[in-house]
Amino acid sequence: MKENIIYIIESNIKQQIFKLLSKNKYKIKINKKKIKIPDNILKVVNLEWEKFRIKNKNIAKNNTTYFFSKFNKNKGIDFVTPNSFKYAHTFGRCEKFQKYSWLADASGLCALSSLCLVITSDNKIILGMKSNMDNKISGFSGYPLKNKGDIEKNSINIHKYITRTVCEELNIRRDNISKIFRIGQTYSPNITDRNNKLNIKVFNNNYIIKTKENSLEIKRKFKKDFQFKKLLFIENNVAMLKKFILNNYDKMSVHCIAAFYNYLALKCSISELNEFLYKLAISSTQIKLNKKLGNMQTNIFLKKLNPLIWGLFGRKNIKNYTVADKMWEALFKKKCMPIKYFLFGSNQEKKLFSYLDNLKKNPAFVGCNIAMPWKKLFYEQCNRIENNSIAVKTINTIVKNKDGLYGYNTDGIGLINSIKSYTNLENKIVFLIGAGGAAQTVPYWLLKEKISKLYIFDIDEEKKNSLIHCYSHKYHKKEIIGLNKKDINKIMSNIDILINATPCGMRGENKQLPLNKLSLKLCKKSCLFVEMVYNPNITPMLKYAKKNGNYICPGVNMLVEQAAVSFFYAFGCDLTKEEKEVMKNVALKGVK
C-alpha cells in the first residue's frame, strides 16, 4: 500500500455557481494544447486501453477528459485542455505507467474532476458506497461532456455538468437542485485505495449541492448502478461529521476526506480544524496544505509539490569534479520534469548503503547513476541485472521498479553512440587502453558492431586478462588480443580507433597521457582518438592527437550519450538531439 497524500490548494471559500456563466466568480475555460506523447509510449497506451475496453465494455467509452492546464487566481479561472479519456485511465490508474509520471506532469495529463457533497432539504449529507471501488465511501463526481451541451463559448458550464451527473447518480430531478457552491480544490499525486486501484494526478473541485428533496425521497428513488450500490445519510452538523469521518476514515476515499476538510473549513475555527487534522494523522491519509500562487503552469506547481528523485553516487569529493548534476538539472528543466537531483559522495561503504536504503523507502525515488569507484560495489545491491553487465559485474545505472532495483551499465553503449557520430565501426581495428570500471562493457558493444579486431592493454595484467576472458569465450571467432607494453608500438600504425579508458588526463591526475608520445605519433592520420575522460574537455591526449592531425572524440560526448541511455531505462523514452545538445552545452561550461 502506497502512502496516500492529498494537497489542499484552495480552501475556506464559498463561491456560488450559477446557471448563467457570466455571474460566476469561478470559471473553467478551455484552451487548445497539443499533448506530445512519444511514439513508443503511445503504442503502449493504446494497447493498455484496448485491454481495458474489452474487459469493461459498459463503461470503457473513450470520452473526452478535461486535463488541468494552468490557472489564474486573480481572475478565478482554471484552464483545461480536452483530450482522450484513455490518457486519464492509463497515466492515472495503471501501475505500469507510474514510471512515466514525469511525462504526465510535463504534458499536463492531470484530470480536472469534481467531488460533491449533497445536502438534503432535511439537512443531511448524502454519501455513496462505491460498487466499483471495494465499497469505498465517497461523495458524488461530476464530469463535463462535449455532447451533453456542457460547453458554452469555449467555457465549461459548471452548473450544467454538476447537476447532470449528480442527478443521474442519485436519480433526482434537475429542477430540485436549489444551490451549488464551490468550496475548495485539492490535488492528489498518488492515491492507492484498499483494493490497490490507483487514482493519481487528479485535481478535484469540491462542491456543496443543496437539493429540495429530503433524505427519504432520495433513498426511495435511488437505483443501484456500476458507480454506487448504497446511500448513506449523515446529520449535517460539525460534531456528527467529525465523528463519522474519524470512525470511517479507513472506508472513505481520500478525495472524500479532503472534500470534508474543505467543508469543515467553512464551519470550524482554525484551532478546531487543526485538532481534527491531528486526530486524522492516525490514518494512512495525509492532508497537506498548499496554496495556489497565481498564474502558474501545472508542471511548475507539481514540481513544488511532489518532485521525483534522481542523482549520483561517487567519491567523497565528487562535487569537486562532476558536472552531472548541472547537466541533468538542465535536462529536467528543458523537459519540465519535476525531479530533484542529489549528489552523494563518500569513501565509506556503510554510508553509501545507508543512503541508498533510505532512498529505496522513498516513493519518489526513480533511480540514480553510479560513478567510479563504486560500480562493482553497487552491482551487489541490485535485484536484477541486465544481461551484458552480468559477466563483468559492473553497473553505472540503477532504476527502481516495483520488485526492487534493476542494474544497468550504459558506459559501453554511450561510448559506441558517441563514436558512431564520427565514423562507423564495422571492420575497424580498435585499441582499448584500460580494463577498469569504465571499460567493462565496452568490448561487448564494440564486438556487437562487428569490428574486425580488438586490442586491450592495461598496466594491471590481472584486470586485462579478466576482461579478455569475459568476452573471448562468447566471441571466439573475433580477435581479442591482450598486449604487453613492449608490443604496443608494433600495432599502432594499424589502429583505426584508439580509446582511452584510463583516468590519465583527468583533472587532478598526475599522469597525463595513457601512452608515451612516441607511441601515439605512430598512429595513422585517419585514426580516431576517443576519450572517456570528460574533465577537461580536451585532455592532453586529445590535444596531442589534434596537433598531429588526428580526429578526436572528446569524453563529454560519451557522458551525454550514456546519460541518454540511463534516461531511457529510467523514464521510458529517448532524448531528442536538441535535448542532448542542452546537456552537452551545460557540461562543456563546467569542464572548461
Coordinates of C-alpha atoms in Angstrom, one line a residue:
M1 CA 0.0 0.0 0.0
K2 CA 1.4 3.3 -1.0
E3 CA 1.4 6.4 1.2
N4 CA -1.7 8.4 0.3
I5 CA -1.1 12.2 0.1
I6 CA -3.6 14.8 -0.9
Y7 CA -2.9 18.6 -1.2
I8 CA -5.5 21.2 -0.2
I9 CA -4.7 24.0 -2.7
E10 CA -7.8 26.1 -2.3
S11 CA -9.9 26.2 0.9
N12 CA -12.2 28.4 3.1
I13 CA -14.0 29.7 0.0
K14 CA -17.7 29.7 -0.8
Q15 CA -18.3 30.6 -4.5
Q16 CA -21.9 30.2 -5.7
I17 CA -22.2 28.5 -9.1
F18 CA -25.0 29.9 -11.3
K19 CA -26.6 28.7 -14.5
L20 CA -25.5 31.9 -16.2
L21 CA -21.7 31.7 -16.8
S22 CA -21.2 35.5 -16.6
K23 CA -22.4 35.5 -12.9
N24 CA -19.8 33.0 -11.7
K25 CA -16.7 34.2 -9.8
Y26 CA -15.0 30.9 -10.7
K27 CA -14.8 29.7 -14.3
I28 CA -13.3 26.8 -16.3
K29 CA -12.0 27.8 -19.7
I30 CA -10.8 25.5 -22.5
N31 CA -7.5 26.1 -24.3
K32 CA -6.1 24.1 -27.1
K33 CA -2.8 22.5 -26.3
K34 CA -1.4 19.5 -28.2
I35 CA -0.2 16.7 -25.9
K36 CA 3.0 15.2 -27.2
I37 CA 3.4 11.5 -26.3
P38 CA 6.5 9.7 -27.7
D39 CA 5.5 7.0 -30.3
N40 CA 6.9 4.1 -28.2
I41 CA 4.8 5.2 -25.1
L42 CA 1.7 5.9 -27.2
K43 CA 1.8 2.4 -28.6
V44 CA 1.7 1.0 -25.0
V45 CA -1.1 3.4 -24.1
N46 CA -3.2 2.2 -27.0
L47 CA -2.6 -1.5 -26.1
E48 CA -3.4 -0.9 -22.5
W49 CA -6.6 1.0 -23.4
E50 CA -7.7 -1.8 -25.7
K51 CA -7.3 -4.4 -23.0
F52 CA -9.3 -2.3 -20.6
R53 CA -12.0 -1.6 -23.2
I54 CA -12.5 -5.3 -23.9
K55 CA -12.9 -6.1 -20.2
N56 CA -15.2 -3.1 -19.4
K57 CA -17.4 -2.7 -22.4
N58 CA -20.2 -1.0 -20.4
I59 CA -18.0 1.8 -19.0
A60 CA -14.9 2.0 -21.2
K61 CA -16.0 4.8 -23.5
N62 CA -13.3 6.9 -24.9
N63 CA -15.0 10.2 -23.9
T64 CA -13.2 13.5 -23.7
T65 CA -11.5 14.2 -20.4
Y66 CA -10.5 17.8 -19.4
F67 CA -6.9 18.0 -18.2
F68 CA -5.8 20.8 -15.9
S69 CA -3.5 23.1 -17.8
K70 CA -2.9 26.3 -15.8
F71 CA -4.7 28.8 -13.6
N72 CA -5.1 32.5 -13.0
K73 CA -6.1 33.1 -9.4
N74 CA -6.7 36.8 -9.8
K75 CA -9.4 36.2 -12.4
G76 CA -10.7 33.0 -10.8
I77 CA -10.1 30.9 -13.9
D78 CA -8.8 27.3 -14.3
F79 CA -7.7 26.5 -17.9
V80 CA -8.2 22.9 -19.1
T81 CA -7.2 21.0 -22.2
P82 CA -9.6 18.4 -23.8
N83 CA -8.2 15.1 -24.6
S84 CA -9.0 11.4 -24.7
F85 CA -10.1 9.6 -21.5
K86 CA -7.6 6.8 -22.4
Y87 CA -4.8 9.1 -21.1
A88 CA -6.6 9.6 -17.8
H89 CA -7.1 5.8 -17.5
T90 CA -3.5 4.8 -18.4
F91 CA -1.5 7.6 -16.7
G92 CA -3.9 7.9 -13.8
R93 CA -4.9 4.3 -13.0
C94 CA -2.3 1.8 -14.4
E95 CA 0.7 0.9 -12.2
K96 CA 2.9 0.2 -15.2
F97 CA 2.6 3.9 -16.2
Q98 CA 3.9 5.3 -13.0
K99 CA 7.4 5.4 -14.4
Y100 CA 6.1 7.9 -16.9
S101 CA 4.9 10.1 -14.1
W102 CA 7.1 12.9 -15.3
L103 CA 5.6 12.8 -18.7
A104 CA 2.1 13.2 -17.3
D105 CA 3.3 16.2 -15.4
A106 CA 5.1 17.8 -18.3
S107 CA 2.3 17.2 -20.7
G108 CA -0.5 18.3 -18.3
L109 CA -2.1 14.9 -18.1
C110 CA -3.7 15.7 -14.7
A111 CA -7.5 15.4 -14.9
L112 CA -9.7 18.2 -13.5
S113 CA -12.6 16.5 -11.9
S114 CA -15.2 17.2 -9.1
L115 CA -16.3 15.7 -5.8
C116 CA -19.6 16.9 -4.5
L117 CA -21.3 16.7 -1.1
V118 CA -25.0 16.7 -1.5
I119 CA -27.2 18.2 1.3
T120 CA -30.9 17.2 1.5
S121 CA -33.8 19.5 2.5
D122 CA -33.9 17.9 5.9
N123 CA -30.2 18.8 6.4
K124 CA -28.4 15.5 5.9
I125 CA -25.3 14.9 3.8
I126 CA -25.5 12.1 1.3
L127 CA -22.6 9.8 0.6
G128 CA -22.5 6.7 -1.6
M129 CA -20.9 3.3 -1.2
K130 CA -18.9 2.6 -4.4
S131 CA -19.7 -0.5 -6.4
N132 CA -16.5 -0.3 -8.4
M133 CA -14.1 0.6 -5.6
D134 CA -14.4 -2.1 -3.0
N135 CA -17.3 -0.5 -1.1
K136 CA -15.4 2.7 -0.6
I137 CA -17.4 5.6 0.8
S138 CA -17.4 8.7 -1.4
G139 CA -19.1 11.8 -2.5
F140 CA -20.5 12.3 -6.0
S141 CA -18.5 13.0 -9.0
G142 CA -19.0 15.4 -11.9
Y143 CA -17.6 15.3 -15.4
P144 CA -18.3 17.6 -18.3
L145 CA -19.1 16.1 -21.8
K146 CA -19.0 17.7 -25.2
N147 CA -22.1 16.0 -26.4
K148 CA -24.3 17.0 -23.5
G149 CA -24.2 20.7 -24.1
D150 CA -21.9 21.4 -21.1
I151 CA -19.6 23.6 -23.3
E152 CA -20.6 27.2 -24.0
K153 CA -18.4 29.8 -25.7
N154 CA -15.1 27.9 -25.0
S155 CA -16.0 27.6 -21.3
I156 CA -17.5 24.7 -19.3
N157 CA -20.9 25.4 -17.8
I158 CA -20.2 24.0 -14.3
H159 CA -23.8 24.3 -13.2
K160 CA -25.0 22.1 -16.1
Y161 CA -22.5 19.3 -15.8
I162 CA -22.6 19.1 -12.0
T163 CA -26.4 18.9 -11.9
R164 CA -26.5 16.5 -14.8
T165 CA -24.1 14.0 -13.4
V166 CA -25.2 14.2 -9.7
C167 CA -28.9 13.9 -10.7
E168 CA -28.0 10.8 -12.8
E169 CA -26.2 9.2 -9.9
L170 CA -28.9 10.0 -7.3
N171 CA -31.9 9.7 -9.7
I172 CA -33.2 13.2 -8.7
R173 CA -34.7 15.9 -10.9
R174 CA -32.6 18.8 -12.1
D175 CA -35.1 21.4 -11.1
N176 CA -34.8 20.2 -7.5
I177 CA -31.2 21.4 -7.2
S178 CA -31.5 24.7 -5.4
K179 CA -27.9 25.9 -5.0
I180 CA -24.4 24.9 -5.8
F181 CA -21.3 26.3 -4.0
R182 CA -17.6 25.7 -4.8
I183 CA -15.8 25.3 -1.5
G184 CA -12.2 24.3 -2.4
Q185 CA -9.8 22.4 -4.6
T186 CA -7.5 19.5 -4.0
Y187 CA -4.7 17.7 -5.8
S188 CA -3.7 14.1 -5.4
P189 CA -0.4 13.0 -6.9
N190 CA -0.7 9.4 -5.8
I191 CA -3.6 7.6 -4.2
T192 CA -4.0 3.9 -3.8
D193 CA -7.2 2.5 -2.4
R194 CA -7.5 -0.7 -0.3
N195 CA -8.3 -2.7 -3.4
N196 CA -5.0 -1.4 -4.9
K197 CA -6.8 0.7 -7.5
L198 CA -4.7 3.7 -8.4
N199 CA -6.2 7.2 -8.8
I200 CA -3.3 9.6 -9.4
K201 CA -2.7 13.0 -10.7
V202 CA -6.2 14.4 -10.2
F203 CA -7.3 18.0 -9.4
N204 CA -10.7 17.9 -7.7
N205 CA -13.0 20.8 -7.3
N206 CA -15.2 20.4 -4.2
Y207 CA -18.8 21.5 -4.3
I208 CA -21.7 21.6 -1.9
I209 CA -25.0 20.9 -3.7
K210 CA -28.3 21.7 -2.0
T211 CA -31.4 19.8 -3.1
K212 CA -35.1 20.5 -2.4
E213 CA -35.7 16.8 -1.9
N214 CA -35.5 15.1 1.6
S215 CA -33.5 12.0 2.5
L216 CA -36.5 9.7 2.5
E217 CA -37.5 10.7 -1.1
I218 CA -33.9 10.3 -2.3
K219 CA -33.5 6.9 -0.6
R220 CA -36.8 5.7 -2.1
K221 CA -35.9 6.7 -5.7
F222 CA -32.2 5.6 -5.6
K223 CA -31.2 2.8 -8.0
K224 CA -28.0 0.8 -7.9
D225 CA -25.6 1.2 -10.8
F226 CA -22.0 0.5 -11.6
Q227 CA -20.9 3.5 -9.5
F228 CA -22.9 3.2 -6.3
K229 CA -24.6 0.3 -4.6
K230 CA -25.9 2.1 -1.4
L231 CA -26.6 5.6 0.0
L232 CA -25.6 6.8 3.5
F233 CA -27.1 9.8 5.2
I234 CA -25.2 11.8 7.9
E235 CA -26.6 14.6 10.1
N236 CA -25.2 17.9 8.8
N237 CA -23.6 19.3 12.0
V238 CA -19.9 19.6 12.8
A239 CA -19.8 17.1 15.7
M240 CA -21.6 14.4 13.8
L241 CA -19.5 14.9 10.7
K242 CA -16.2 14.7 12.6
K243 CA -17.3 11.6 14.4
F244 CA -18.4 9.9 11.2
I245 CA -15.1 10.7 9.4
L246 CA -12.9 9.6 12.4
N247 CA -14.9 6.3 12.7
N248 CA -14.9 5.6 9.0
Y249 CA -11.8 7.2 7.5
D250 CA -10.4 3.7 6.5
K251 CA -13.5 3.1 4.4
M252 CA -13.6 6.6 2.8
S253 CA -12.0 7.7 -0.4
V254 CA -9.1 10.1 0.3
H255 CA -10.8 12.6 -2.1
C256 CA -13.9 12.5 0.1
I257 CA -12.0 13.2 3.3
A258 CA -10.3 16.2 1.6
A259 CA -13.8 17.5 0.5
F260 CA -15.0 17.2 4.1
Y261 CA -11.9 19.1 5.2
N262 CA -12.9 22.0 2.9
Y263 CA -16.5 21.8 4.1
L264 CA -15.4 21.9 7.8
A265 CA -13.0 24.8 7.0
L266 CA -16.2 26.9 6.4
K267 CA -17.7 25.9 9.7
C268 CA -14.9 25.5 12.2
S269 CA -12.3 27.7 13.8
I270 CA -8.6 27.2 12.8
S271 CA -7.9 25.5 16.2
E272 CA -10.8 23.1 15.7
L273 CA -9.6 22.3 12.2
N274 CA -6.0 21.7 13.4
E275 CA -7.3 19.4 16.1
F276 CA -9.3 17.4 13.6
L277 CA -6.2 17.1 11.3
Y278 CA -4.2 15.9 14.3
K279 CA -6.7 13.1 15.0
L280 CA -6.8 12.2 11.3
A281 CA -3.0 11.7 11.4
I282 CA -3.5 8.2 12.8
S283 CA -4.9 7.1 9.4
S284 CA -2.9 6.5 6.2
T285 CA -4.2 9.7 4.8
Q286 CA -2.0 12.7 4.8
I287 CA -3.7 16.1 4.2
K288 CA -1.1 18.8 3.3
L289 CA -1.9 22.5 2.9
N290 CA -0.6 24.3 -0.1
K291 CA -1.9 27.4 -1.8
K292 CA -2.5 28.4 -5.4
L293 CA 0.1 31.1 -6.1
G294 CA -1.3 32.9 -9.1
N295 CA -0.8 32.4 -12.8
M296 CA 1.5 29.3 -13.0
Q297 CA 1.8 26.3 -15.3
T298 CA 0.7 23.0 -13.8
N299 CA 4.1 21.4 -14.1
I300 CA 5.8 24.2 -12.1
F301 CA 3.1 23.7 -9.4
L302 CA 3.6 20.0 -9.3
K303 CA 7.4 20.5 -9.1
K304 CA 6.8 22.4 -5.9
L305 CA 4.6 19.7 -4.5
N306 CA 5.9 16.4 -5.5
P307 CA 9.4 16.2 -7.0
L308 CA 10.8 12.8 -8.0
I309 CA 14.4 11.9 -7.1
W310 CA 17.3 11.1 -9.4
G311 CA 21.0 11.5 -8.6
L312 CA 24.6 10.3 -8.5
F313 CA 26.8 8.3 -6.1
G314 CA 30.6 8.9 -6.1
R315 CA 33.7 9.5 -4.1
K316 CA 33.7 11.9 -1.1
N317 CA 34.9 14.8 -3.3
I318 CA 32.5 14.2 -6.2
K319 CA 31.2 17.7 -6.0
N320 CA 34.6 19.0 -7.0
Y321 CA 34.9 17.2 -10.3
T322 CA 31.4 16.2 -11.6
V323 CA 29.2 18.2 -14.0
A324 CA 26.5 15.5 -13.9
D325 CA 24.2 17.5 -11.6
K326 CA 24.2 20.6 -13.7
M327 CA 23.7 18.5 -16.9
W328 CA 20.8 16.5 -15.6
E329 CA 19.1 19.5 -14.0
A330 CA 19.3 21.4 -17.3
L331 CA 17.6 18.4 -19.0
F332 CA 14.9 18.2 -16.4
K333 CA 14.2 21.9 -16.7
K334 CA 14.1 21.6 -20.5
K335 CA 11.6 18.8 -20.3
C336 CA 9.6 20.4 -17.5
M337 CA 10.2 17.3 -15.3
P338 CA 9.6 17.8 -11.6
I339 CA 12.7 16.0 -10.4
K340 CA 15.1 16.8 -7.6
Y341 CA 18.8 15.8 -8.3
F342 CA 21.1 14.6 -5.5
L343 CA 24.8 14.2 -5.3
F344 CA 26.1 11.8 -2.6
G345 CA 29.8 11.2 -2.1
S346 CA 31.5 9.1 0.5
N347 CA 34.6 6.9 0.8
Q348 CA 32.8 4.6 3.3
E349 CA 30.6 1.7 2.0
K350 CA 28.4 1.8 5.1
K351 CA 27.4 5.4 4.5
L352 CA 26.7 4.7 0.8
F353 CA 24.5 1.8 1.6
S354 CA 22.7 3.6 4.4
Y355 CA 21.8 6.5 2.0
L356 CA 20.7 4.0 -0.7
D357 CA 18.5 2.2 1.8
N358 CA 16.7 5.4 2.7
L359 CA 16.2 6.3 -0.9
K360 CA 14.6 2.8 -1.6
K361 CA 12.0 3.6 1.0
N362 CA 11.1 6.9 -0.6
P363 CA 8.2 6.5 -3.2
A364 CA 9.6 9.5 -5.1
F365 CA 13.0 7.7 -5.8
V366 CA 13.3 6.8 -9.5
G367 CA 16.9 5.8 -9.6
C368 CA 20.5 7.1 -9.9
N369 CA 23.9 6.8 -11.7
I370 CA 27.0 5.3 -10.1
A371 CA 30.4 6.9 -10.6
M372 CA 33.8 5.3 -10.0
P373 CA 35.0 3.6 -7.8
W374 CA 31.6 2.2 -6.8
K375 CA 30.3 0.5 -10.0
K376 CA 31.2 -3.1 -8.8
L377 CA 30.1 -2.4 -5.2
F378 CA 26.5 -1.3 -6.2
Y379 CA 26.2 -4.3 -8.5
E380 CA 25.6 -6.4 -5.4
Q381 CA 22.7 -4.1 -4.3
C382 CA 20.6 -4.8 -7.3
N383 CA 17.8 -7.4 -7.5
R384 CA 18.1 -7.7 -11.3
I385 CA 21.0 -7.0 -13.7
E386 CA 20.8 -6.5 -17.5
N387 CA 22.5 -9.4 -19.4
N388 CA 25.6 -7.6 -20.7
S389 CA 26.6 -6.4 -17.2
I390 CA 26.4 -9.8 -15.5
A391 CA 29.7 -11.1 -16.8
V392 CA 31.7 -8.1 -15.7
K393 CA 29.7 -7.4 -12.5
T394 CA 29.7 -3.7 -13.0
I395 CA 26.9 -1.2 -13.3
N396 CA 26.6 2.6 -13.6
T397 CA 22.8 3.0 -13.5
I398 CA 20.1 1.9 -11.0
V399 CA 16.4 2.1 -11.7
K400 CA 13.8 1.4 -9.1
N401 CA 11.0 -0.9 -10.1
K402 CA 8.1 -2.4 -8.1
D403 CA 10.1 -5.6 -7.4
G404 CA 13.4 -3.9 -6.5
L405 CA 16.4 -2.3 -8.0
Y406 CA 17.5 -3.0 -11.6
G407 CA 21.1 -2.5 -12.6
Y408 CA 22.4 -1.4 -16.0
N409 CA 25.7 -0.3 -17.5
T410 CA 25.4 2.4 -20.1
D411 CA 29.1 3.3 -20.4
G412 CA 29.7 0.9 -23.3
I413 CA 26.7 1.8 -25.4
G414 CA 27.2 5.5 -24.6
L415 CA 30.8 5.3 -25.9
I416 CA 29.7 3.5 -29.1
N417 CA 27.0 6.0 -29.8
S418 CA 29.5 8.9 -29.4
I419 CA 31.9 7.1 -31.8
K420 CA 29.2 6.5 -34.4
S421 CA 28.6 10.2 -34.7
Y422 CA 32.2 10.4 -36.2
T423 CA 32.6 7.0 -38.0
N424 CA 31.2 3.6 -38.4
L425 CA 32.8 0.7 -36.5
E426 CA 32.3 -2.3 -38.8
N427 CA 35.6 -3.9 -39.8
K428 CA 37.6 -1.4 -37.8
I429 CA 40.7 -2.3 -35.7
V430 CA 40.3 -0.9 -32.2
F431 CA 42.8 -0.4 -29.4
L432 CA 41.3 -0.1 -25.9
I433 CA 43.6 1.3 -23.3
G434 CA 42.4 0.5 -19.8
A435 CA 40.4 -2.5 -18.5
G436 CA 38.9 -1.0 -15.3
G437 CA 35.4 0.0 -14.4
A438 CA 34.5 2.3 -17.3
A439 CA 35.8 -0.2 -19.8
Q440 CA 34.0 -3.2 -18.6
T441 CA 31.1 -3.4 -21.1
V442 CA 33.0 -1.6 -23.9
P443 CA 34.2 -4.8 -25.6
Y444 CA 30.6 -6.2 -25.7
W445 CA 29.3 -3.2 -27.7
L446 CA 32.4 -3.0 -29.9
L447 CA 32.1 -6.6 -30.9
K448 CA 28.4 -6.2 -31.5
E449 CA 29.2 -3.5 -34.0
K450 CA 31.3 -6.1 -36.0
I451 CA 34.8 -4.6 -35.5
S452 CA 37.5 -6.8 -37.1
K453 CA 40.0 -6.8 -34.2
L454 CA 40.2 -5.6 -30.6
Y455 CA 43.5 -4.9 -28.8
I456 CA 43.4 -4.4 -25.0
F457 CA 46.1 -3.0 -22.8
D458 CA 46.2 -2.3 -19.0
I459 CA 49.2 -1.9 -16.7
D460 CA 47.4 -4.3 -14.4
E461 CA 47.8 -7.7 -16.1
E462 CA 45.1 -9.3 -14.0
K463 CA 42.5 -6.7 -15.0
K464 CA 43.4 -7.0 -18.7
N465 CA 43.3 -10.8 -18.7
S466 CA 40.0 -10.8 -16.7
L467 CA 38.3 -8.5 -19.2
I468 CA 39.5 -10.6 -22.2
H469 CA 38.3 -13.8 -20.5
C470 CA 34.8 -12.3 -20.1
Y471 CA 34.3 -11.9 -23.8
S472 CA 36.7 -14.3 -25.6
H473 CA 34.6 -17.4 -25.0
K474 CA 31.5 -15.7 -26.3
Y475 CA 33.1 -14.1 -29.3
H476 CA 35.8 -16.8 -30.1
K477 CA 35.6 -16.0 -33.8
K478 CA 36.7 -12.4 -33.2
E479 CA 40.3 -11.5 -32.4
I480 CA 40.6 -10.1 -28.8
I481 CA 44.3 -9.7 -28.1
G482 CA 45.9 -8.6 -24.9
L483 CA 49.0 -6.5 -25.3
N484 CA 52.2 -6.2 -23.3
K485 CA 53.8 -2.8 -23.1
K486 CA 56.7 -3.9 -25.4
D487 CA 54.3 -4.9 -28.1
I488 CA 52.3 -1.7 -28.4
N489 CA 54.4 0.1 -30.9
K490 CA 54.2 -2.8 -33.3
I491 CA 50.5 -2.4 -33.8
M492 CA 50.0 1.4 -33.6
S493 CA 50.1 2.1 -37.3
N494 CA 47.2 -0.3 -38.0
I495 CA 44.8 1.2 -35.4
D496 CA 41.6 2.8 -36.7
I497 CA 40.2 3.8 -33.3
L498 CA 42.1 4.4 -30.1
I499 CA 40.1 4.6 -26.9
N500 CA 41.4 5.9 -23.6
A501 CA 39.5 4.2 -20.7
T502 CA 42.1 5.1 -18.0
P503 CA 42.0 8.1 -15.6
C504 CA 45.1 9.6 -17.4
G505 CA 44.4 13.2 -18.4
M506 CA 41.6 13.7 -15.8
R507 CA 41.8 17.0 -14.0
G508 CA 43.9 16.4 -10.8
E509 CA 45.6 13.2 -12.1
N510 CA 49.4 13.2 -12.1
K511 CA 49.8 11.0 -15.2
Q512 CA 48.6 13.0 -18.2
L513 CA 49.0 10.5 -21.2
P514 CA 47.9 6.9 -21.3
L515 CA 50.8 6.1 -23.7
N516 CA 54.0 7.9 -24.4
K517 CA 54.1 10.5 -27.2
L518 CA 56.3 8.3 -29.4
S519 CA 53.7 5.5 -29.4
L520 CA 50.8 8.0 -30.1
K521 CA 52.7 9.5 -33.0
L522 CA 52.9 6.2 -34.8
C523 CA 49.1 6.3 -35.4
K524 CA 47.9 7.0 -39.0
K525 CA 46.3 10.4 -39.7
S526 CA 42.9 8.8 -40.1
C527 CA 42.9 7.2 -36.6
L528 CA 40.2 8.5 -34.4
F529 CA 41.3 9.3 -30.8
V530 CA 38.4 8.7 -28.4
E531 CA 38.4 9.9 -24.8
M532 CA 36.3 8.6 -21.9
V533 CA 37.7 11.3 -19.6
Y534 CA 35.4 14.3 -19.8
N535 CA 37.1 16.8 -17.5
P536 CA 38.9 18.7 -19.0
N537 CA 37.0 18.6 -22.3
I538 CA 40.3 18.5 -24.4
T539 CA 42.6 16.2 -22.5
P540 CA 46.4 16.1 -23.1
M541 CA 45.9 13.1 -25.3
L542 CA 43.3 14.8 -27.5
K543 CA 45.4 17.9 -27.6
Y544 CA 48.4 15.9 -28.8
A545 CA 46.4 13.9 -31.3
K546 CA 44.8 17.1 -32.7
K547 CA 48.3 18.6 -33.1
N548 CA 49.4 15.6 -35.1
G549 CA 46.4 15.9 -37.4
N550 CA 44.2 13.1 -36.0
Y551 CA 40.4 13.1 -35.5
I552 CA 39.3 13.4 -31.9
C553 CA 36.1 12.5 -29.9
P554 CA 36.0 14.2 -26.5
G555 CA 34.7 12.5 -23.4
V556 CA 31.8 14.9 -23.0
N557 CA 30.1 13.2 -26.0
M558 CA 30.2 9.8 -24.2
L559 CA 29.0 11.5 -21.0
V560 CA 25.9 12.8 -22.7
E561 CA 25.2 9.6 -24.7
Q562 CA 25.5 7.3 -21.6
A563 CA 23.2 9.7 -19.7
A564 CA 20.7 9.5 -22.6
V565 CA 20.6 5.7 -22.3
S566 CA 20.2 5.9 -18.5
F567 CA 17.3 8.3 -19.1
F568 CA 15.7 5.8 -21.4
Y569 CA 16.0 3.0 -18.8
A570 CA 14.5 5.2 -16.1
F571 CA 11.8 7.1 -17.9
G572 CA 11.0 5.0 -21.0
C573 CA 11.7 7.4 -23.9
D574 CA 14.6 8.6 -26.0
L575 CA 16.1 12.1 -25.8
T576 CA 16.0 14.3 -28.8
K577 CA 19.0 15.7 -30.5
E578 CA 18.1 19.1 -29.1
E579 CA 17.8 17.8 -25.5
K580 CA 21.2 16.1 -25.8
E581 CA 22.7 19.4 -27.0
V582 CA 21.3 21.1 -23.9
M583 CA 23.1 18.6 -21.7
K584 CA 26.3 18.9 -23.7
N585 CA 26.4 22.7 -23.6
V586 CA 26.0 22.7 -19.8
A587 CA 28.6 20.0 -19.4
L588 CA 31.1 22.0 -21.6
K589 CA 30.7 25.1 -19.4
G590 CA 31.5 23.0 -16.4
V591 CA 34.7 21.4 -17.7
K592 CA 36.4 24.4 -19.3

